[in-house]
Short mmCIF file of C-alpha atoms and ligand atoms in Angstrom, two decimals:
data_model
loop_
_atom_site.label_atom_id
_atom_site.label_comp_id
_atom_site.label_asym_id
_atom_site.label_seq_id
_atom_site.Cartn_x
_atom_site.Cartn_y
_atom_site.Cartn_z
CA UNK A 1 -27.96 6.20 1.96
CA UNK A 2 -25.92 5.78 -0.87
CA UNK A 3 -23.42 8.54 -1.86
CA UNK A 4 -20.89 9.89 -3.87
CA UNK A 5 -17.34 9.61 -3.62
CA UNK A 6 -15.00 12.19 -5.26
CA UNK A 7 -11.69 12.44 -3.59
CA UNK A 8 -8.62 14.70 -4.15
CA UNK A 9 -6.54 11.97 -6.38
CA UNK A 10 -3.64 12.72 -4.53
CA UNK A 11 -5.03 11.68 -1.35
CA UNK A 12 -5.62 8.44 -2.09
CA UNK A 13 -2.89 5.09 -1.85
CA UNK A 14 -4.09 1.83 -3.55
CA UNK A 15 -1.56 -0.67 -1.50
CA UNK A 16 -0.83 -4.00 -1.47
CA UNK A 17 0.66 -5.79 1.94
CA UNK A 18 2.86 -8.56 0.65
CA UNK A 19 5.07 -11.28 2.75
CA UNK A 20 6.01 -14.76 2.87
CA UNK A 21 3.60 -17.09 4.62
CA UNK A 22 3.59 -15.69 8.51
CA UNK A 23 5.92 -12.78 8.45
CA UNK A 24 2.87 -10.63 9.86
CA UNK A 25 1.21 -9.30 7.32
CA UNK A 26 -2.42 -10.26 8.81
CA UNK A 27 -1.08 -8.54 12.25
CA UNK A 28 0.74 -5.34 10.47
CA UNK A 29 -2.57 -5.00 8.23
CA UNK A 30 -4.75 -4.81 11.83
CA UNK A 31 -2.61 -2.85 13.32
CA UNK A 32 -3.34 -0.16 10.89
CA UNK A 33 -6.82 -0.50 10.84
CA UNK A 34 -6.49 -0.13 14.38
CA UNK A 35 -4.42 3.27 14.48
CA UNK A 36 -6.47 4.69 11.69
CA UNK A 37 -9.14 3.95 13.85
CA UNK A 38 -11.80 2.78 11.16
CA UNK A 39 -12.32 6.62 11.28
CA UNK A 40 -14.92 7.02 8.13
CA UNK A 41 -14.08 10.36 6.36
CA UNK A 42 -17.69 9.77 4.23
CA UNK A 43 -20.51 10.46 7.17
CA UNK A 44 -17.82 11.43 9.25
CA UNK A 45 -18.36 8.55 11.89
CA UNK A 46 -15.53 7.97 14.57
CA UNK A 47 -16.05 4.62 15.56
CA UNK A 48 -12.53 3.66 17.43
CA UNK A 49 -14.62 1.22 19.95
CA UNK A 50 -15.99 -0.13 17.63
CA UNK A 51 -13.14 -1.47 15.57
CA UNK A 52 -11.45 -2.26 19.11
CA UNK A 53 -14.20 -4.63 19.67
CA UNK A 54 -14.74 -6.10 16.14
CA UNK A 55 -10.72 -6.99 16.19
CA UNK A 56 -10.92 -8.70 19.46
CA UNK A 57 -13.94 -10.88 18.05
CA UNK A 58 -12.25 -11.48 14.59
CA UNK A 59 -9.38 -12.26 16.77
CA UNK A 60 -10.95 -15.10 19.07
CA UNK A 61 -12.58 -16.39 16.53
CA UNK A 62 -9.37 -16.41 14.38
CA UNK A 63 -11.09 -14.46 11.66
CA UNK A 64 -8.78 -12.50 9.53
CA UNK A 65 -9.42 -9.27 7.07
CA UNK A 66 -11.10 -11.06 4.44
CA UNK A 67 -12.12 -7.86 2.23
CA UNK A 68 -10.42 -7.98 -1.03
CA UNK A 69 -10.13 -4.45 -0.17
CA UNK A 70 -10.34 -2.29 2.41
CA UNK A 71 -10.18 1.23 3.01
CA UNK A 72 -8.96 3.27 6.03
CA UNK A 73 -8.15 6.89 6.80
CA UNK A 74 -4.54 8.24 7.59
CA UNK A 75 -3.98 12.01 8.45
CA UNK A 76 -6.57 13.35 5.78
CA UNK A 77 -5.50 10.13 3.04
CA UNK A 78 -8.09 7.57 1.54
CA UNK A 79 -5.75 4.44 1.85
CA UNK A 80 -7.20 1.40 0.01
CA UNK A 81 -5.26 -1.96 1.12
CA UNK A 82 -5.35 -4.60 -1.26
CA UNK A 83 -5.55 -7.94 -0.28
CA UNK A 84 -2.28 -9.84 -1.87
CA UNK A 85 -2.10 -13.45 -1.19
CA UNK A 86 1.40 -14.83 0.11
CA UNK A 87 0.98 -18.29 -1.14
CA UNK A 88 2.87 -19.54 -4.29
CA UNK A 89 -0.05 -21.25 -5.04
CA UNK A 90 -1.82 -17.98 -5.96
CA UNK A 91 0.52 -16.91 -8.24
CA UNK A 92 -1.80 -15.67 -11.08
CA UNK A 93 -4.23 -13.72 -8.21
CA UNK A 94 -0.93 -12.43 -7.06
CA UNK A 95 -0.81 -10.90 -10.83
CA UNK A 96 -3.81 -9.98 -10.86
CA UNK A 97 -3.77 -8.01 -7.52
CA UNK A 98 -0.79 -6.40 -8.57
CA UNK A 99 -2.15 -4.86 -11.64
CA UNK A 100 -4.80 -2.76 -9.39
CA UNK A 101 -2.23 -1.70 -6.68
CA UNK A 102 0.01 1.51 -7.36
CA UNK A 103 2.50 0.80 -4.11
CA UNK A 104 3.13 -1.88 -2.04
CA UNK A 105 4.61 -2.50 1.45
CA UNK A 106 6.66 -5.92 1.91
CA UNK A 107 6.27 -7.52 5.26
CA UNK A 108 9.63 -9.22 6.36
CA UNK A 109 10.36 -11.03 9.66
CA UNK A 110 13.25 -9.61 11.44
CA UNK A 111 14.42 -13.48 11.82
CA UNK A 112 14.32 -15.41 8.69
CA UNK A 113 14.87 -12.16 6.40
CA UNK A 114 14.18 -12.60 2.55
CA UNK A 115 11.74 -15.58 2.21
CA UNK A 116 11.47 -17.65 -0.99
CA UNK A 117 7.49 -16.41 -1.18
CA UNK A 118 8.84 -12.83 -0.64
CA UNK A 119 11.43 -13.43 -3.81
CA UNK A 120 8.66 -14.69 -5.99
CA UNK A 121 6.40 -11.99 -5.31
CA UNK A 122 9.03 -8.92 -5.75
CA UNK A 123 9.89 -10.22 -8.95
CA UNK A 124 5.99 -9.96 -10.07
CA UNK A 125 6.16 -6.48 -8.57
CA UNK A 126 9.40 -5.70 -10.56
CA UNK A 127 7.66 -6.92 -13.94
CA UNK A 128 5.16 -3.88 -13.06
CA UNK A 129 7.44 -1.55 -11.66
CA UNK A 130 5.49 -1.56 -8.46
CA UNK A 131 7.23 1.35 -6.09
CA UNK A 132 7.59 -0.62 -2.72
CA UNK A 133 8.85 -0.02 0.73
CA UNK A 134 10.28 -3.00 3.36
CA UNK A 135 8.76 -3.27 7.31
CA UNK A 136 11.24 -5.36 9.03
CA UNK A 137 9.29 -6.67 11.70
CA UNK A 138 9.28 -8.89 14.49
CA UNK A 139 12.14 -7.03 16.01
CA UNK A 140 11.26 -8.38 19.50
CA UNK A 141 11.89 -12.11 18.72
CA UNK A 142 14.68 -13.54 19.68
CA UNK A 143 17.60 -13.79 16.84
CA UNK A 144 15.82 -10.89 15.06
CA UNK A 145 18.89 -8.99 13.10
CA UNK A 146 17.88 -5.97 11.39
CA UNK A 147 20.86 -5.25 9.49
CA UNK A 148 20.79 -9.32 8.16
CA UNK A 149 17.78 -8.56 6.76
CA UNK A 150 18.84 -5.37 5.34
CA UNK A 151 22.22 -7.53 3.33
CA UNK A 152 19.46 -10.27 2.24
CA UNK A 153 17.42 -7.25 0.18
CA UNK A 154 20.19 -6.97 -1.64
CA UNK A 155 21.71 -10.14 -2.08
CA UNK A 156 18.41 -12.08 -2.39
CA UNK A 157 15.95 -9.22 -4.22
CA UNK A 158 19.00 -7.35 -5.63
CA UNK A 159 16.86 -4.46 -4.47
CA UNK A 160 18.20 -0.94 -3.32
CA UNK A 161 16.93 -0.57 0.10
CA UNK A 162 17.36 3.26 1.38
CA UNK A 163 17.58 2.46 4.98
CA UNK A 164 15.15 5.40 7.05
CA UNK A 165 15.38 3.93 10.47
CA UNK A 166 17.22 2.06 12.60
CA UNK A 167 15.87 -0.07 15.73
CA UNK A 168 16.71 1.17 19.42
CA UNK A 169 16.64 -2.06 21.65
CA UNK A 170 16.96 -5.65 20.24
CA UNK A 171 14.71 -8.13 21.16
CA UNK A 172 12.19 -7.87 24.18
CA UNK A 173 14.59 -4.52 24.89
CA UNK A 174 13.12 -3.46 21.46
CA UNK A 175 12.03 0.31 22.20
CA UNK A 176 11.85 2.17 19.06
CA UNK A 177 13.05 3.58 15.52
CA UNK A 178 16.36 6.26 15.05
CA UNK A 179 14.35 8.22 12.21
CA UNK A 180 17.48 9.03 9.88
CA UNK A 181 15.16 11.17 7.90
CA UNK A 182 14.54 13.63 10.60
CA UNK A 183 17.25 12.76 13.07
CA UNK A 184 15.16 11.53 16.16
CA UNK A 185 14.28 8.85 18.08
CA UNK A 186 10.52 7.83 17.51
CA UNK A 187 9.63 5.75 20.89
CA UNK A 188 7.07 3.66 22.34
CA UNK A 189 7.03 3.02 26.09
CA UNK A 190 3.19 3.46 27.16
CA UNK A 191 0.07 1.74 26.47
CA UNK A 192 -1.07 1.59 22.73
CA UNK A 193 -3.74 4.23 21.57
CA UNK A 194 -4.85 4.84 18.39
CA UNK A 195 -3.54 7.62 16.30
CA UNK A 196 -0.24 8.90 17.02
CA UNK A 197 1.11 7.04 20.16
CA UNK A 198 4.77 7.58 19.73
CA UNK A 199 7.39 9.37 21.84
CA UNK A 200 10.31 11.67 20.12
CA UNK A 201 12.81 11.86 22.04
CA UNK A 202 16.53 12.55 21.20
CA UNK A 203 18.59 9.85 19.83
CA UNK A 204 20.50 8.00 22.07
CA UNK A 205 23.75 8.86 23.20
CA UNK A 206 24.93 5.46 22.86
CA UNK A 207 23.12 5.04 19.41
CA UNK A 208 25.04 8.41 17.98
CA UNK A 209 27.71 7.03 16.19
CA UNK A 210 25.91 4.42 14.22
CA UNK A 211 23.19 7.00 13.42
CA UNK A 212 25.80 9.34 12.12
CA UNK A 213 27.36 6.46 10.01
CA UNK A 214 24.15 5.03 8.49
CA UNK A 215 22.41 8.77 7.93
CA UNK A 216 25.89 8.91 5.67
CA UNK A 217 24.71 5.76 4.08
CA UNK A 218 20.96 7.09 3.60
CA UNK A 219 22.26 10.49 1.45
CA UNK A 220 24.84 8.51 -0.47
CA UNK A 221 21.89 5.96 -2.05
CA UNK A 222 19.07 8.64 -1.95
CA UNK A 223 21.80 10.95 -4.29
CA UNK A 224 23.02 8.20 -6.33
CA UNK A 225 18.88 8.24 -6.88
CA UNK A 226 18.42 11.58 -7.56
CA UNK A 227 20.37 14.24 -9.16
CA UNK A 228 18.54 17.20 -6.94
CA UNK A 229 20.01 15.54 -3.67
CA UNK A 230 23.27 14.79 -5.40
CA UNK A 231 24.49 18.34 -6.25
CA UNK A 232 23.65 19.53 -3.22
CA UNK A 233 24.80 16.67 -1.33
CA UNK A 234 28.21 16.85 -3.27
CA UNK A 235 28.39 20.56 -2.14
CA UNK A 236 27.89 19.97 1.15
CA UNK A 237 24.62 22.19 1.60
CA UNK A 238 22.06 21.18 4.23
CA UNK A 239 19.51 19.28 2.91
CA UNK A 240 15.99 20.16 4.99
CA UNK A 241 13.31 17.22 5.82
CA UNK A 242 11.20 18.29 3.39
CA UNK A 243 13.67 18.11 0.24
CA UNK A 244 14.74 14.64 1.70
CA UNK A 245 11.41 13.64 2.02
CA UNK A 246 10.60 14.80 -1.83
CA UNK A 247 13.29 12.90 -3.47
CA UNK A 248 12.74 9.63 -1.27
CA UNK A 249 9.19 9.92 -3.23
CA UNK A 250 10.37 10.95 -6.47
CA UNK A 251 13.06 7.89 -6.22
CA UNK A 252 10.63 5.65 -4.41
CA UNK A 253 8.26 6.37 -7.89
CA UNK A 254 10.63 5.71 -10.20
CA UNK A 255 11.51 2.27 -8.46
CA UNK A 256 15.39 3.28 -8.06
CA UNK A 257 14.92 2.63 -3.98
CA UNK A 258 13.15 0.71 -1.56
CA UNK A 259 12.62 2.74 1.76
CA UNK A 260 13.12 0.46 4.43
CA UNK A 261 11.33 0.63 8.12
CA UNK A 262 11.18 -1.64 11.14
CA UNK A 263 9.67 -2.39 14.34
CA UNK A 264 6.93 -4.85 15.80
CA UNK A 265 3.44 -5.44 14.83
CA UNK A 266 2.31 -8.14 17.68
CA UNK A 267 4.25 -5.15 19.93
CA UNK A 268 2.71 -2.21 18.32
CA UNK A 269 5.68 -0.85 17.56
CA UNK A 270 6.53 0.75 14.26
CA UNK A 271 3.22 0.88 12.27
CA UNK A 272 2.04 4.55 12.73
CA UNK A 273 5.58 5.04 11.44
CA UNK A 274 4.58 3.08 8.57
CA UNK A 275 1.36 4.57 7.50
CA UNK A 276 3.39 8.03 7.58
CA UNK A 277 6.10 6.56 5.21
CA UNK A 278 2.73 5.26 3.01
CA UNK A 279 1.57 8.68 2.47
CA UNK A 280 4.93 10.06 1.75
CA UNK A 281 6.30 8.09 -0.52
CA UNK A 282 4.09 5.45 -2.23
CA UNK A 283 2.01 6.82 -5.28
CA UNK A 284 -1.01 8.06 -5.54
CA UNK A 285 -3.49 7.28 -8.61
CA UNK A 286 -2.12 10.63 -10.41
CA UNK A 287 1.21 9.23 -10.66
CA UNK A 288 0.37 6.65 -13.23
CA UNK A 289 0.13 8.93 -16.13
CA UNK A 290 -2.22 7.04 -17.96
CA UNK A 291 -3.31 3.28 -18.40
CA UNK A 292 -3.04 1.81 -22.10
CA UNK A 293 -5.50 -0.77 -23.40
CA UNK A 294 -6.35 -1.98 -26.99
CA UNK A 295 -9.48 -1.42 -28.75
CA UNK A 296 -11.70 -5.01 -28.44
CA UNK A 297 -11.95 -4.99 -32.21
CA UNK A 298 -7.60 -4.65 -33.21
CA UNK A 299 -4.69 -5.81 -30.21
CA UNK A 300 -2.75 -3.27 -32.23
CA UNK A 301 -4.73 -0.29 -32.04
CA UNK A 302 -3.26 0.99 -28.12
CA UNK A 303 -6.06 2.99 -26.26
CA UNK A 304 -4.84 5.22 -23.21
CA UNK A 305 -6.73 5.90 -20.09
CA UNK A 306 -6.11 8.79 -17.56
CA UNK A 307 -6.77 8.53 -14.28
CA UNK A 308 -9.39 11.51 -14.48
CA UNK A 309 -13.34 11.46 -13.94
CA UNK A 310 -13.71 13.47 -17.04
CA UNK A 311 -12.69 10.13 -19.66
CA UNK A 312 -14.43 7.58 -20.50
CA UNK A 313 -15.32 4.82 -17.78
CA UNK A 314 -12.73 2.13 -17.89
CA UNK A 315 -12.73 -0.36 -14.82
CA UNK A 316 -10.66 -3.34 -14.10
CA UNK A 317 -12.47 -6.98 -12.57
CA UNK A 318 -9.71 -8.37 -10.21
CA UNK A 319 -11.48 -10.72 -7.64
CA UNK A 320 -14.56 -12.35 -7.46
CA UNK A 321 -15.48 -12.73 -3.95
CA UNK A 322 -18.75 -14.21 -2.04
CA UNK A 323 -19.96 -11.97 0.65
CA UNK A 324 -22.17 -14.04 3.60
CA UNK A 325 -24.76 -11.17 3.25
CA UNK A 326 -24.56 -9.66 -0.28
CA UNK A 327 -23.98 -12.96 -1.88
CA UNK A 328 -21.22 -12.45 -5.31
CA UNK A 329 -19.60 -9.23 -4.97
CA UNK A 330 -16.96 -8.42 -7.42
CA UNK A 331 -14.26 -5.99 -6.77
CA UNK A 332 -13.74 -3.04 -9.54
CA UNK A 333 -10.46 -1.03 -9.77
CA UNK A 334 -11.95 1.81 -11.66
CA UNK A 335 -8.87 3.38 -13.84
CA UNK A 336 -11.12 6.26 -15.76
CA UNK A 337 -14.23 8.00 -15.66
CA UNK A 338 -17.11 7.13 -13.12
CA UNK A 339 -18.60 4.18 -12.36
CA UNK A 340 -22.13 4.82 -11.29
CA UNK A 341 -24.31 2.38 -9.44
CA UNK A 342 -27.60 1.49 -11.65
CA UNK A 343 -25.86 2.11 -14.92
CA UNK A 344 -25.18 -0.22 -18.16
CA UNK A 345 -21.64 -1.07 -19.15
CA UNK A 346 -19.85 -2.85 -21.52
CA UNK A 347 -17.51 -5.97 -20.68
CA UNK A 348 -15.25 -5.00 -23.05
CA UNK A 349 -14.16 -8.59 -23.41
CA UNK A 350 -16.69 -10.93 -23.70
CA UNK A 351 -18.94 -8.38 -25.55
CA UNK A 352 -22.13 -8.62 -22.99
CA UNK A 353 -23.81 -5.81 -21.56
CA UNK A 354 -23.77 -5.62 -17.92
CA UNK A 355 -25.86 -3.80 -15.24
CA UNK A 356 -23.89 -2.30 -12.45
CA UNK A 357 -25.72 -3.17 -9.05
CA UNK A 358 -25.31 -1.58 -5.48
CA UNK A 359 -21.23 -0.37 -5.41
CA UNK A 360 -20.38 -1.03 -1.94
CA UNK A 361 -16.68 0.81 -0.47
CA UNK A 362 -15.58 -2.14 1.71
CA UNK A 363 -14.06 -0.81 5.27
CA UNK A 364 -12.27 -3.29 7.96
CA UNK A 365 -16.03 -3.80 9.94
CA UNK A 366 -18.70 -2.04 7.83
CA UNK A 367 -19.02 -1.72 4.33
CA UNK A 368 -20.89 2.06 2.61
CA UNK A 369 -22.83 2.07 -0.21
CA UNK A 370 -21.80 4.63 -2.79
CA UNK A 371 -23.63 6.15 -5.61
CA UNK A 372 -21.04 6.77 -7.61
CA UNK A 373 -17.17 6.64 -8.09
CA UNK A 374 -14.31 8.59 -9.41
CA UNK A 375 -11.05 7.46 -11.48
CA UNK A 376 -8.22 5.78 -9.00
CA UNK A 377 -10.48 3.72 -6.11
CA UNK A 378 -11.28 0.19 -5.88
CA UNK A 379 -14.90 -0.66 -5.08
CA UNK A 380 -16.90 -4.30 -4.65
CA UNK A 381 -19.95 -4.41 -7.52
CA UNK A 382 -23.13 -6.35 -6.98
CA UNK A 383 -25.11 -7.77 -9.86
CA UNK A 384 -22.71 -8.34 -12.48
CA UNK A 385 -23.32 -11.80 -14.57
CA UNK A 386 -20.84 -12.52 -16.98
CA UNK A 387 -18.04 -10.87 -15.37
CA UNK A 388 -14.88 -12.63 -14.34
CA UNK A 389 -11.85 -11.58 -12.93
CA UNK A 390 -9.05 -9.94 -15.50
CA UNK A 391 -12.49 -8.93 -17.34
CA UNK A 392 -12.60 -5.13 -18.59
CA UNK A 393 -15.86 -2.82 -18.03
CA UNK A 394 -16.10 0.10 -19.68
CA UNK A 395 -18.55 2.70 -21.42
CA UNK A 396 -20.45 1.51 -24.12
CA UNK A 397 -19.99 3.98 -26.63
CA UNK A 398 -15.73 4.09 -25.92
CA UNK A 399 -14.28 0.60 -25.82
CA UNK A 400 -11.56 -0.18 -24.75
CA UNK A 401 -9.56 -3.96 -23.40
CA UNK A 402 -7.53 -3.39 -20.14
CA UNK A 403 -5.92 -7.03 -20.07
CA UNK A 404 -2.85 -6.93 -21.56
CA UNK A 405 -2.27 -3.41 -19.70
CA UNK A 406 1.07 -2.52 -19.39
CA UNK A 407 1.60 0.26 -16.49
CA UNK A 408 4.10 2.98 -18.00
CA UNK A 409 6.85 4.79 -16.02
CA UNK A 410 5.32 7.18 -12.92
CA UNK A 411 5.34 10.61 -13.98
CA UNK A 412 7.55 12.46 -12.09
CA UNK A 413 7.75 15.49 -11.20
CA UNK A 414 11.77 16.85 -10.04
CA UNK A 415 11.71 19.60 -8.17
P1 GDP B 1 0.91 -13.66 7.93
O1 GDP B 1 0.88 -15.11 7.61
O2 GDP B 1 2.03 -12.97 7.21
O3 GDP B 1 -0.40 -12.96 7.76
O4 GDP B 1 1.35 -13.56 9.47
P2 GDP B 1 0.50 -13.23 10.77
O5 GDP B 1 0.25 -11.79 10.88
O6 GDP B 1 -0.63 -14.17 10.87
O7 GDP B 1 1.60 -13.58 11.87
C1 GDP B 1 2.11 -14.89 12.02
C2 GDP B 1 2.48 -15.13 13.48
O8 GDP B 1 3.52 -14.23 13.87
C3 GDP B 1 1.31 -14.84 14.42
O9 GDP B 1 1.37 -15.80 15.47
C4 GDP B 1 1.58 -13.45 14.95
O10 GDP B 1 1.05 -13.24 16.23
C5 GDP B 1 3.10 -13.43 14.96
N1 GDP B 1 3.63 -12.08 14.79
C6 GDP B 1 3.27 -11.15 13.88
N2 GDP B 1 4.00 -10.03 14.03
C7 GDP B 1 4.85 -10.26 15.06
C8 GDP B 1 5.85 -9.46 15.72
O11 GDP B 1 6.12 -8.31 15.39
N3 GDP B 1 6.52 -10.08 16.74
C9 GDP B 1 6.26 -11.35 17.15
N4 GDP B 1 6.97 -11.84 18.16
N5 GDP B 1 5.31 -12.11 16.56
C10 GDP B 1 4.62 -11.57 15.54
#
């Protein structure tokens, strides 16, 4: 049965996972299909076992997450992960995949640090303004240096990472994240479950000193970020989780700061972490004001698109993909408007008329057809002909070109 999808905007994160060539992405990506347990809000179906078995076949058969896009659930939030290829090769689908994302997390491994793929990509993601967070992982390797890494960001992206944890343990000792945010340890010393599976525990006593020292370090970038923390910070007030939290968003949108996090992926270590952090701080489809266009008849004449169900339909084309079972699927970032299955659009830039097919939300091991969709999520389209990727759809009767989009400053909102 086919159904509808309207979500609360803010709820959702369109995310791209990007890393040099074997930092983990593949690994980080399954482990968070695996905590968010492929739990389907739509129908409601909990289907942990499922997705346990599914990964350990895609596993021996060395199958990876081949969905342009895939959606999971994380504590009540639609997040939409969108497939960003590592390879240099793929430069112009890294473009492309970048226009549809609002956030992105970069992988990095704890040993080799900043990666030449990893400095080619960020600067793609600058030239959007892409708000991104760092995962240092691979802590348990041997030679893995945290705080390395941390000195490439800035030396090699000339990024401003706000450090938020710190790693207890080194190597196969590797136990666990000093949350400077909230002044804990976050731990993980049992078997793996989905969901939550951390411990918090105090930080430790040996660990006190350099969590004092680099909390320091955390208020002095997050205030040179934002003015809110910075008076009170300068007056020496206490500054509760919840107005830290805030303005790491409101900086993290505004692309003044990177949050950085760490841990293990192969060790499940770090990720649920991670997917908190996610919801936090990386935007939501609200957050992008508006989208501007041109008109397909002048390049002049700028059109602007908000990310509401009540404008126009305006979609973007970003990846053709062929599905064993559905055959050629391609994958829609809808920006306004709904896109309803059955209905007659407008590629915008060749002119043709196009009949949108089944609309298909793709998840890590199912995929659910859907009626129709709202402004802000990404689906995969059946039936279109003369669509390519970079092509606009849009409503017949109000025009507009998404190409040569240009995604203005988040809106943000200071407290
Ligand atoms: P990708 O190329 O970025 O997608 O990297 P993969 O996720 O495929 O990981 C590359 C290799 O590193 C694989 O052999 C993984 O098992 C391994 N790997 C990934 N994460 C970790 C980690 O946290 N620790 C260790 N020791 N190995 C990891």
């Amino acid at each position: 049965m086919a159904v509808d999808i309207t979500t609360d905007l803010n709820k959702v994160r369109n995310i791209g996972i990007m890393a040099h060539i074997d930092a983990g992405k593949t690994t980080t990506t399954e482990r968070i299909l695996f905590y968010t347990g492929i739990t389907y809000k739509i129908g409601e179906v909990h289907d942990g076992g499922a997705t346990m078995d599914w990964m350990e076949q895609e596993q021996e058969r060395g199958i990876t997450i081949t969905s342009a896009a895939t959606t999971c659930w994380w504590k009540d939030h639609q997040i939409n992960i969108i497939d960003t290829p590592g390879h240099v090769d793929f430069t112009a689908e890294v473009e492309r995949s970048l226009r549809v994302l609002d956030g992105a997390v970069a992988v990095f491994d704890g040993v080799a640090g900043v990666e030449p793929q990893t400095m080619t990509v960020w600067r793609q993601a600058n030239k959007y303004s892409v708000p991104r967070m760092c995962f240092v992982n691979k802590l348990d390797r041997t030679g893995a240096d945290f705080f390395r890494c941390v000195d490439m960001m800035v030396e090699r992206l000339n990024s401003t990472p706000l450090v938020l944890q710190l790693p207890i343990g080194a190597e196969s000792d590797f136990l666990g994240v000093v949350d400077l945010v909230g002044m804990r340890a976050l731990t993980w010393r049992g078997e793996t479950k989905m969901g939550e599976d951390y411990e918090v525990e105090e930080i430790p006593a040996e660990m006190a000193e350099l969590a004092a020292e680099y909390r320091e370090k955390f208020l002095e970038t997050l205030s040179e970020a934002d003015d809110a923390i910075m008076e009170k910070y300068l007056e020496g007030e206490d500054l509760s989780v919840e107005e830290l939290e805030a303005a790491i968003r409101r900086a993290t949108l505004a692309d003044k700061v990177n949050p950085v996090l760490c841990g293990t992926a192969f060790k499940n270590k770090g990720v649920q972490p991670l997917l908190d952090a996610v919801v936090k701080y990386l935007p939501s489809p609200l957050d992008i004001e508006a989208i501007i266009g041109h008109s397909p008849k002048d390049e002049a004449v700028e059109i602007a698109r908000k990310p509401s169900d009540d404008e126009p339909f305006s979609g973007l084309a970003y990846k053709i993909a062929s599905d064993p079972h559905l055959g050629k699927l391609i994958y829609v970032r809808v920006y306004s408007g709904k896109l309803e299955a059955g209905s007659t659009v407008v590629n915008s830039v060749n002119g043709k008329k196009e009949r949108i097919g089944k609309v298909y939300q793709m998840h890590a091991n199912k995929r659910e057809e859907i009626a129709s969709v709202g402004a802000g999520q990404i689906v995969a389209v059946m039936g279109l002909k003369d669509t390519k990727t970079g092509h606009t759809l849009c409503d017949p009767q109000n025009q507009v070109v998404l190409e040569s989009m240009t995604f203005p400053a988040p809106v943000i909102e200071v407290a």
